[in-house]
XYZ file of C-alpha atoms in Angstrom:
529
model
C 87.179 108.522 90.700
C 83.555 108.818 91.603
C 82.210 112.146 93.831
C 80.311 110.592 96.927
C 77.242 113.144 97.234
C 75.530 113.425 99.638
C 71.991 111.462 99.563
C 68.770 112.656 99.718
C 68.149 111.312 103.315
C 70.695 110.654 105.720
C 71.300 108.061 108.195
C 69.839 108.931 111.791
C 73.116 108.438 112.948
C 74.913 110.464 110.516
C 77.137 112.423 112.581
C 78.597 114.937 109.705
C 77.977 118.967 110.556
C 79.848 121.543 109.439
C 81.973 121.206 112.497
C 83.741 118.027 111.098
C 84.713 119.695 108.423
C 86.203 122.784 110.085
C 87.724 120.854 113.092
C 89.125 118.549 110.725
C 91.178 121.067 108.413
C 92.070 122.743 111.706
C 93.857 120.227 113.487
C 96.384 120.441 110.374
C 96.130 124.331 110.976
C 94.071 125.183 107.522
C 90.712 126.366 106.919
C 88.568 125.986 103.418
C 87.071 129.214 101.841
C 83.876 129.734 103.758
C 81.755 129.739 100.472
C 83.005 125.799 100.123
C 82.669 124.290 103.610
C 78.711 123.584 103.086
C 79.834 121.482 100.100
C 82.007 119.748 101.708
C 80.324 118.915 104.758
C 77.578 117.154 102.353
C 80.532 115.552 100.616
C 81.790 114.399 103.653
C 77.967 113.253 104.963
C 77.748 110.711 101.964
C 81.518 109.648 102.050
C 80.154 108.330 105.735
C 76.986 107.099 104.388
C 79.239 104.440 102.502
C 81.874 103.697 105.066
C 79.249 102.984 107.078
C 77.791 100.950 105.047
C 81.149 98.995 104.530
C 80.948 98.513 108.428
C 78.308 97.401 108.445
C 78.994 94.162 106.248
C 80.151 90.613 107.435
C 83.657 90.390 107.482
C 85.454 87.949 105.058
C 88.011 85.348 106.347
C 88.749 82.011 105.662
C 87.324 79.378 106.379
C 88.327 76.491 109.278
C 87.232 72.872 108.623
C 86.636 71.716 112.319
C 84.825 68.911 111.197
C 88.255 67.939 109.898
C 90.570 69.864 112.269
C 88.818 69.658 115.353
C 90.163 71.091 118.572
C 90.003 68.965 121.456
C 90.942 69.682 125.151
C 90.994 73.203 124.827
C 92.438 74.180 128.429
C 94.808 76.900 130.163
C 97.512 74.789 131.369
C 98.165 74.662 135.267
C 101.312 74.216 136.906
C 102.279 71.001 137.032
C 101.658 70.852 133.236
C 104.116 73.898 132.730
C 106.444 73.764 134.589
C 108.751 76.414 132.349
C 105.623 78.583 132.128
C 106.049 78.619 128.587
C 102.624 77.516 126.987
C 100.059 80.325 126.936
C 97.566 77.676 126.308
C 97.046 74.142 125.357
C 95.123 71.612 122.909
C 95.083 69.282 120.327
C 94.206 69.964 117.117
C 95.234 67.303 113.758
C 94.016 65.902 111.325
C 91.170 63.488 112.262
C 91.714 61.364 108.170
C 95.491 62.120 108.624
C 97.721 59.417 105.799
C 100.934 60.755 106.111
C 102.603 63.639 105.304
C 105.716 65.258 106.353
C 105.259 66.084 109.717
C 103.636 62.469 110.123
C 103.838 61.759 114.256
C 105.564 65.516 114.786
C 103.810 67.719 117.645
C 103.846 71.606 117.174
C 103.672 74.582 118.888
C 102.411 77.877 117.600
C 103.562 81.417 119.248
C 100.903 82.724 120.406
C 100.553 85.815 117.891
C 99.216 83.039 115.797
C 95.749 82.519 115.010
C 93.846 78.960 116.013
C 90.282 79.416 115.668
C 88.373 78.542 118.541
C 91.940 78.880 121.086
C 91.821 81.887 123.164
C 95.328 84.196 122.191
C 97.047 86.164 124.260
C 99.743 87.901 122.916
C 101.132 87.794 125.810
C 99.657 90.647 127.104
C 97.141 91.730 129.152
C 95.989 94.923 127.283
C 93.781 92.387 125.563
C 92.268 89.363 127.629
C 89.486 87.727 126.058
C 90.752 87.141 121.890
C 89.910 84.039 120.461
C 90.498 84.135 116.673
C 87.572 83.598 114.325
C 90.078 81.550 111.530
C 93.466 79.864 111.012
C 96.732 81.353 110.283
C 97.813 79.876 106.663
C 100.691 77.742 108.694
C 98.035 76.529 110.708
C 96.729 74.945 108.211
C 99.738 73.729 106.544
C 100.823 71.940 109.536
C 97.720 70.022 109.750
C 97.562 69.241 105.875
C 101.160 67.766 106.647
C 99.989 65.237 109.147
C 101.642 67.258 112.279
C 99.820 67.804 115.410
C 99.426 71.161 117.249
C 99.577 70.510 121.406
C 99.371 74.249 121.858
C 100.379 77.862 122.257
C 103.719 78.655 123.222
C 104.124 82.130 125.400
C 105.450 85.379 123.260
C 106.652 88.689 125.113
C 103.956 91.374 125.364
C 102.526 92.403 122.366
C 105.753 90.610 120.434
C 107.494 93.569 121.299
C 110.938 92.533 123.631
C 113.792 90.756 123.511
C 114.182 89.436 127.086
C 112.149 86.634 128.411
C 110.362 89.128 131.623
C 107.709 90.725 130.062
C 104.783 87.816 129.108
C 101.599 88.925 131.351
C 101.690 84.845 132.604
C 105.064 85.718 133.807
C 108.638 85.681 133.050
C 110.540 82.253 131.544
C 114.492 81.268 132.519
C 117.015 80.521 130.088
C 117.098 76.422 129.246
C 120.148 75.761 130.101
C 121.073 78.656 133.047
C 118.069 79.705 135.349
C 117.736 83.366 135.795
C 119.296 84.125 132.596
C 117.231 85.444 129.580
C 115.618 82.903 127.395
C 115.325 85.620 124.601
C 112.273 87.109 122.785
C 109.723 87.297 121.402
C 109.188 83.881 120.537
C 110.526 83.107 123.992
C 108.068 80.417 125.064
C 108.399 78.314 121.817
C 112.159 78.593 121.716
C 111.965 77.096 125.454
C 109.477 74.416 124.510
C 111.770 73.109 121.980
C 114.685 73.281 123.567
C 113.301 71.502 126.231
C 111.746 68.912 124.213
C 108.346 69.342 125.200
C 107.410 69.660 121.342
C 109.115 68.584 118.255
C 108.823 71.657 116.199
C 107.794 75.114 116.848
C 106.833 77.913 114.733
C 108.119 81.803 115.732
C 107.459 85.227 114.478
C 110.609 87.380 113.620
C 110.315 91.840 113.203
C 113.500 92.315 115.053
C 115.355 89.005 115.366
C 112.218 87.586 117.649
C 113.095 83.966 115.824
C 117.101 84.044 116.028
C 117.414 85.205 119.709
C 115.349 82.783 121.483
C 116.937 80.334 119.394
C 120.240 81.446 120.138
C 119.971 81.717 123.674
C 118.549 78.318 124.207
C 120.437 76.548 121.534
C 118.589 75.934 119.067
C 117.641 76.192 115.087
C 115.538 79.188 114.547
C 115.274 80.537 110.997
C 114.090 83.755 109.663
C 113.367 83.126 105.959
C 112.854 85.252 102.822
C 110.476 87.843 103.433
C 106.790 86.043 102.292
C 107.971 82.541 101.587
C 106.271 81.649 104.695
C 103.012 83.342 104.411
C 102.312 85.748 107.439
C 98.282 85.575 106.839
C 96.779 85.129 110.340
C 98.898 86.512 112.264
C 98.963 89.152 114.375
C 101.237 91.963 112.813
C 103.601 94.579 113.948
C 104.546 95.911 110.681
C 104.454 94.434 107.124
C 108.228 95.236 106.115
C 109.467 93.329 109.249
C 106.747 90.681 110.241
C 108.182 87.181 109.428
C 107.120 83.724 110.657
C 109.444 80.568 110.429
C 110.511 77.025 112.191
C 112.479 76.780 115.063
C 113.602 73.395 115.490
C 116.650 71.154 117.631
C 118.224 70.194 114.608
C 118.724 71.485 110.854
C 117.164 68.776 109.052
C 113.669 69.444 111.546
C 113.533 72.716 110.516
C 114.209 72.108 106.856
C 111.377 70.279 107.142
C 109.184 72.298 108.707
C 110.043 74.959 106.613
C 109.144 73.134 103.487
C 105.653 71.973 105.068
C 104.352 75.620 105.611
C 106.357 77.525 102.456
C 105.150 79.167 99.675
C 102.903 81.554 98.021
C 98.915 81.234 99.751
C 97.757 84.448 97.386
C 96.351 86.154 99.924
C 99.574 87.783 102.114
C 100.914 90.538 100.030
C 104.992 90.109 101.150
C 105.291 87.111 98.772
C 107.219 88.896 95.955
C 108.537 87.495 92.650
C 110.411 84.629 93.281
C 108.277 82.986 95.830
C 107.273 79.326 94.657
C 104.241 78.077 95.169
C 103.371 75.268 97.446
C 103.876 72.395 94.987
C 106.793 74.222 93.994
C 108.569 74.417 97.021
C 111.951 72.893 97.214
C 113.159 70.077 98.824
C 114.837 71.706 101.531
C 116.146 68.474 103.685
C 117.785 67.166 100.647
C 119.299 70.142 99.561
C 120.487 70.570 103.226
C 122.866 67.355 102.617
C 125.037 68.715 99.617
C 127.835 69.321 101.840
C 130.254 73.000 101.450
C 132.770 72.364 99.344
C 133.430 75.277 97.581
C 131.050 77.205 99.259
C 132.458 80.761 99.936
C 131.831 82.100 103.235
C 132.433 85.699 104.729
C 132.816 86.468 108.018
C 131.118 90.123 108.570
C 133.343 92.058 110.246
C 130.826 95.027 111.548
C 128.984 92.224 113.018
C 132.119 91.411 115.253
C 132.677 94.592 117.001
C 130.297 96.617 118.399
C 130.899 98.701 121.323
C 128.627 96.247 122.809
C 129.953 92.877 121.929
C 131.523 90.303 124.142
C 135.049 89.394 122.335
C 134.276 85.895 123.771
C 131.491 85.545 121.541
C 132.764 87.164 118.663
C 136.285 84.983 118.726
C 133.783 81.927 119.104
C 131.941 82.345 116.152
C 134.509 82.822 114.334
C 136.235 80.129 115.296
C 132.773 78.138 114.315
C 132.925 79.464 111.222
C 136.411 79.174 110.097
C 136.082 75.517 111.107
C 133.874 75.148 107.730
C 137.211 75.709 106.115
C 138.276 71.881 107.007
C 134.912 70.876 105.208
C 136.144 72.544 101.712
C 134.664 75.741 102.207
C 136.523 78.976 101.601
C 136.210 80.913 104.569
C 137.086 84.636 105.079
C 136.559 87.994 105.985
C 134.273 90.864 104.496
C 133.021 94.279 105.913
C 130.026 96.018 104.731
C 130.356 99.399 106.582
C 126.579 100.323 106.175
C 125.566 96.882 108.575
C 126.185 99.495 111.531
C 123.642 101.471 110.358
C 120.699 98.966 110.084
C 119.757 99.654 113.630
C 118.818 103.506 113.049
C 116.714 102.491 110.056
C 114.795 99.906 112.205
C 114.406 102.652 114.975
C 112.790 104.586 112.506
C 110.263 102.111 110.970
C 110.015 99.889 113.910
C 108.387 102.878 116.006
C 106.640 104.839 113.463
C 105.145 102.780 111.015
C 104.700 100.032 113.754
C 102.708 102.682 115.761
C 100.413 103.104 112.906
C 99.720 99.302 112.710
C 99.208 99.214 116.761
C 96.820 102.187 116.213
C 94.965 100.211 113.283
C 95.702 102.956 110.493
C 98.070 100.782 108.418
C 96.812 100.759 105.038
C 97.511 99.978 101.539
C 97.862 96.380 102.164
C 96.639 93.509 100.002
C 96.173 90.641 103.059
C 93.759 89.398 105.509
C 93.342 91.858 108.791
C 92.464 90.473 111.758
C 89.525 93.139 112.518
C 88.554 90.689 115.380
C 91.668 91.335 117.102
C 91.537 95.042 116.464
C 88.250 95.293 117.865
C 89.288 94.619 121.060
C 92.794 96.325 121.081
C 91.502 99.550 120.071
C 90.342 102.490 121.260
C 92.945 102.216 123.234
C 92.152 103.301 126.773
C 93.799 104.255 130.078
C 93.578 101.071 132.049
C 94.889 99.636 129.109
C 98.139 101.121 129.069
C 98.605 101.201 132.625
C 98.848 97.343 131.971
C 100.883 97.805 128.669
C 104.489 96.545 129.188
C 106.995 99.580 128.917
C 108.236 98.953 125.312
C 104.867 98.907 124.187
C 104.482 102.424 125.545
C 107.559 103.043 124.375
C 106.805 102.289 120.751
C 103.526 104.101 120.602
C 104.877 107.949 122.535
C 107.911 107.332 119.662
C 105.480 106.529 117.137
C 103.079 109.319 117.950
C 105.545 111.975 118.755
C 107.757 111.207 115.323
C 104.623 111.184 113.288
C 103.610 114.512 114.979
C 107.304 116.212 115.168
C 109.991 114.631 112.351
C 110.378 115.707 109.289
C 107.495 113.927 106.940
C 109.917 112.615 104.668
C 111.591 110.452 108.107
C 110.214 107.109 107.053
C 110.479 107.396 103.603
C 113.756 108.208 104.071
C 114.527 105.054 105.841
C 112.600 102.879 103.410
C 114.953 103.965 100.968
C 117.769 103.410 103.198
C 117.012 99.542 103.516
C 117.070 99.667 99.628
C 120.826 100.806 99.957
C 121.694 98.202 103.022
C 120.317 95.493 101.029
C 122.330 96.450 98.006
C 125.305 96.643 100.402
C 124.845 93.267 101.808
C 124.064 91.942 97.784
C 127.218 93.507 96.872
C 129.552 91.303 99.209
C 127.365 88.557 98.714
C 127.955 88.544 94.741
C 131.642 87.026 96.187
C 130.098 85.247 98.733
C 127.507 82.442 99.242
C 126.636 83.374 102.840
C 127.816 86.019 105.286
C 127.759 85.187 109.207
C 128.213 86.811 112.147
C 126.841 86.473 116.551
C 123.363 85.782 116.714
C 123.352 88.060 119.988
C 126.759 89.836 120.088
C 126.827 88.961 123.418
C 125.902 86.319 125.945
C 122.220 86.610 127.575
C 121.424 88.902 130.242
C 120.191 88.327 133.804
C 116.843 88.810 134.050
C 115.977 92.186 135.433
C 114.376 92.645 138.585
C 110.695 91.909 138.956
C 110.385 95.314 140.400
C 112.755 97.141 137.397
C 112.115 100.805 136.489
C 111.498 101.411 132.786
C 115.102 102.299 132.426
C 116.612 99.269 133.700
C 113.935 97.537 131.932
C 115.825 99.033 128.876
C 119.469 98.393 129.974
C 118.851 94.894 130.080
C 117.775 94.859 126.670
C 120.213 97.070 124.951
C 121.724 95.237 122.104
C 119.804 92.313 121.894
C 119.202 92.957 117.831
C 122.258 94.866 116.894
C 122.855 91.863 114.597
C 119.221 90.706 113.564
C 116.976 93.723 112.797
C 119.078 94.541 109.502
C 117.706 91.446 107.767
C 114.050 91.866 109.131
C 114.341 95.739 106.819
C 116.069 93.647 103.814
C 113.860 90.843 104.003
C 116.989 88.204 103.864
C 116.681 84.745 105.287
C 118.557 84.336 108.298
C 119.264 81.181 110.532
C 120.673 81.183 113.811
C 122.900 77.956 114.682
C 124.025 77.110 118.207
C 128.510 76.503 117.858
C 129.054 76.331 121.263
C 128.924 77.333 125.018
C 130.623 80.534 127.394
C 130.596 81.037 130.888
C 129.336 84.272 132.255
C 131.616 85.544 134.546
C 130.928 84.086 138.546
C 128.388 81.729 136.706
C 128.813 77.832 136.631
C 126.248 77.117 134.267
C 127.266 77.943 130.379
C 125.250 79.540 127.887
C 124.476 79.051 123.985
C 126.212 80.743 121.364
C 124.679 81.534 118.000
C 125.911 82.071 115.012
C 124.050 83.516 112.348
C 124.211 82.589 108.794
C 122.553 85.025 106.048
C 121.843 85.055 102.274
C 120.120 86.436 99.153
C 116.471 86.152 98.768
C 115.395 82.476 99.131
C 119.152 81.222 99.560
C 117.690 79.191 102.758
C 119.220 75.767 100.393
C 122.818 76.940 100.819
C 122.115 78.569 104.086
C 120.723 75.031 105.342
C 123.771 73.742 103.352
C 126.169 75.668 105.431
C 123.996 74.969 108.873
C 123.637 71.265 108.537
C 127.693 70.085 107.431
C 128.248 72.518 110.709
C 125.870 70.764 112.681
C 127.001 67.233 111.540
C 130.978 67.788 111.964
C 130.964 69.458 115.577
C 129.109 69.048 118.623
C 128.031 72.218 119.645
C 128.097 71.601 123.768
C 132.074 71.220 123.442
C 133.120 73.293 120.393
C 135.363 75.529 121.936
């Protein structure tokens, strides 16, 4: 490794003194030999003679063909063209020599963490009010190359950081099928687009279970696949170990579809590990889907059945769901894998501290394309800012900051290692079994809170929500959530969904979609009781 000396003229703007130096060891309360410090400082001095350089450059990102893709009627949509207030902002974008393809005649909707150069993004937040992406998100283009049409961007909780459907800055969004019930999060607003059928297919962003809820709670297909299969590049992160995108869908087959359109390895987002096929590689998921389950073991995780939290209703449901598999020639029974409880904690840990460092821009160590245009306007992070900042983003950065600052240093590593034992936990019962499945949500979904909730409340209301989900965001394991039926909430005449969730090994989504689809096919979800 190269020394970076100092050069015989500095920039103007140079801002290294010996101060920097001092200050600098001092805020980690050391202090270099006195004789050293004018060394470093000129050390330091041409270190920031070639950062600055580096700054200085053009960025690199890919490249859009709007000649090609062009996007037409950019517009914020007004009321009467949202009524569920769940796009964050509309147009049409396909391809203008489209022949084909397999999304032929399909419209799509993109959460809006997702990049679309040229469409303002929102995040739904207003800590940032004026991004508009300077490149498409590899799905993006994947869609397009497949013939499908993007009609716009589909409303995501603040900063993708809730599970409840109150905290998008354009405003809160009901549950489908119950009004004033939680529609889930974070991909709330494409979960509700779907379900509603104001798009065919959707595509959702997952850290937590941000895919499987919203699905869940509004009935519909939402998987979580493999860690990388579906590349992430172009979209705004929260933290590489849990950041997944996927299709979200009405039926099985849809998202099987979908899900082979935008899979496989794009060489440029760093999750894809070995194992990952490449696009032409990619199998052929809707055919697959249609193998039926004979013989297909199935085990029921237990953990994921009784939490202090769960709703017995729910739990006695799904099981019910999945035992009916059994009269399709599957073997269906019970397994426990005592270290599930546990997969919370570890996501508490990563999912504040090494999130915070990604919200504060000092992840590193990352092969992938960074949206620097997005962190430009995020950060420095300032007062009015926050005071705008929904309370779990606040949250997650005084957790962040204070663990970094207070825990032990070995904390997140610690964890990291953890999720190497919970994944060898859930391998071990699934060397017996071909899939394990459990509740979506444990429970039914909530009210929304009051407009006027305290940050407590705000925090009641979403205890829970991922007790079942976040474990396979840390392992990386694909994930599906499939609607098996409808519950009352008590003093409530209008039912809501029930999801169960079906997991597997890395890139297992053929059996999982296996499993999903002879489900789908043999019971009718709205009266499976």
């Amino acid at each position: 490794m190269s020394s970076t000396l100092a050069p015989a003229t500095l920039s103007p703007n140079n801002p290294i003194n010996r101060a920097a130096v001092t200050d600098t060891l001092a805020k980690l309360g050391l202090a270099a030999r006195d004789r050293d410090v004018a060394d470093y400082t000129s050390l330091l001095a041409g270190i920031w003679e070639i950062w600055n350089n580096v700054h200085e450059m053009d960025d690199y990102v890919p490249e859009v063909d709007e000649t090609k893709f062009p996007r037409k009627d950019v517009h914020f949509p007004g009321k009467e063209e949202n009524p569920a207030n769940a796009w964050a902002w509309k147009v049409s974008v396909k391809d203008v020599n489209a022949k084909g393809g397999l999304l032929e005649g399909k419209t799509v909707c993109l959460k809006d963490n997702i990049a679309l150069k040229g469409v303002p993004c929102l995040l739904g937040t207003n800590v940032i009010r004026n991004w508009t992406p300077n490149t498409d998100a590899t799905v993006v283009t994947r869609i397009l190359e497949a013939g499908g049409e993007i009609t716009g961007k589909a409303v995501c909780e603040d900063l993708c950081l809730w599970g409840v459907s109150c905290s998008a800055a354009t405003g809160r969004m009901d549950n489908v099928y119950s009004p004033g019930f939680s529609a889930g999060g974070s991909s709330s607003g494409t979960a509700v687009l779907v379900a509603r059928g104001d798009v065919d297919l959707g595509i959702g962003g997952d850290q937590g279970g941000s895919i499987r809820l919203p699905s869940c709670c509004n009935g519909i297909v939402g998987l979580k696949p493999t860690t990388g299969l579906v590349p992430y590049t172009g979209i705004a992160s929260l933290e590489p170990i849990l950041d997944h995108a996927g299709p979200m869908t009405r039926t099985v087959l849809d998202n099987a579809l979908l899900l082979q359109a935008i899979a496989g390895a794009d060489g440029v987002d760093d999750r894809q590990q070995a194992g990952c096929p490449f696009p032409s590689e990619v199998p052929h998921y809707p055919s697959l889907a249609k193998a039926g389950v004979k013989g297909i073991r199935i085990g029921i995780l237990s953990e994921g059945l009784d939490h202090p939290l769960a709703d017995k209703r729910v739990s006695d449901l799904v099981v019910r769901a999945a035992k009916a598999l059994a009269e399709l020639g599957a073997v269906v029974e019970e397994v426990s894998v005592p270290f599930h409880k546990e997969a919370p904690d570890l996501w508490a840990v990563i999912g504040r501290m090494s999130a915070t460092t990604s919200l504060l821009g000092e992840n590193c160590g990352r092969r992938q394309l960074c949206l620097n245009d997005l962190t430009q306007k995020f950060l420095p992070l300032k007062q009015e800012q926050l005071d705008v900042m929904f309370a779990t983003g606040v949250n997650t950065i005084v957790n962040g900051i204070w663990g970094w600052d207070n825990m032990p240093p070995t904390l997140v590593g610690k964890a990291t290692n953890l999720v190497r034992q919970l994944r060898d936990a859930y391998y071990a019962a699934l060397d017996k079994y071909d899939v394990l499945v459990m509740p979506t949500l444990p429970f039914l979904p909530a009210k929304l809170p009051a407009k006027e909730a305290s940050v407590a409340e705000l925090m009641v209301a979403s205890a829970g929500v991922s007790l079942n989900t976040s474990a396979f965001n840390l392992t990386g394991m694909p994930a599906l959530s499939l609607p098996v039926g409808f519950l009352y909430p008590l003093g409530v005449s209008t039912g809501l969904p029930v999801g169960m969730q079906i997991v597997g090994k890395f890139y297992a989504e053929p059996t999982i979609y296996r499993v999903a689809y002879a489900w789908e096919q043999n019971y009718d979800w709205k009266t499976f009781a």
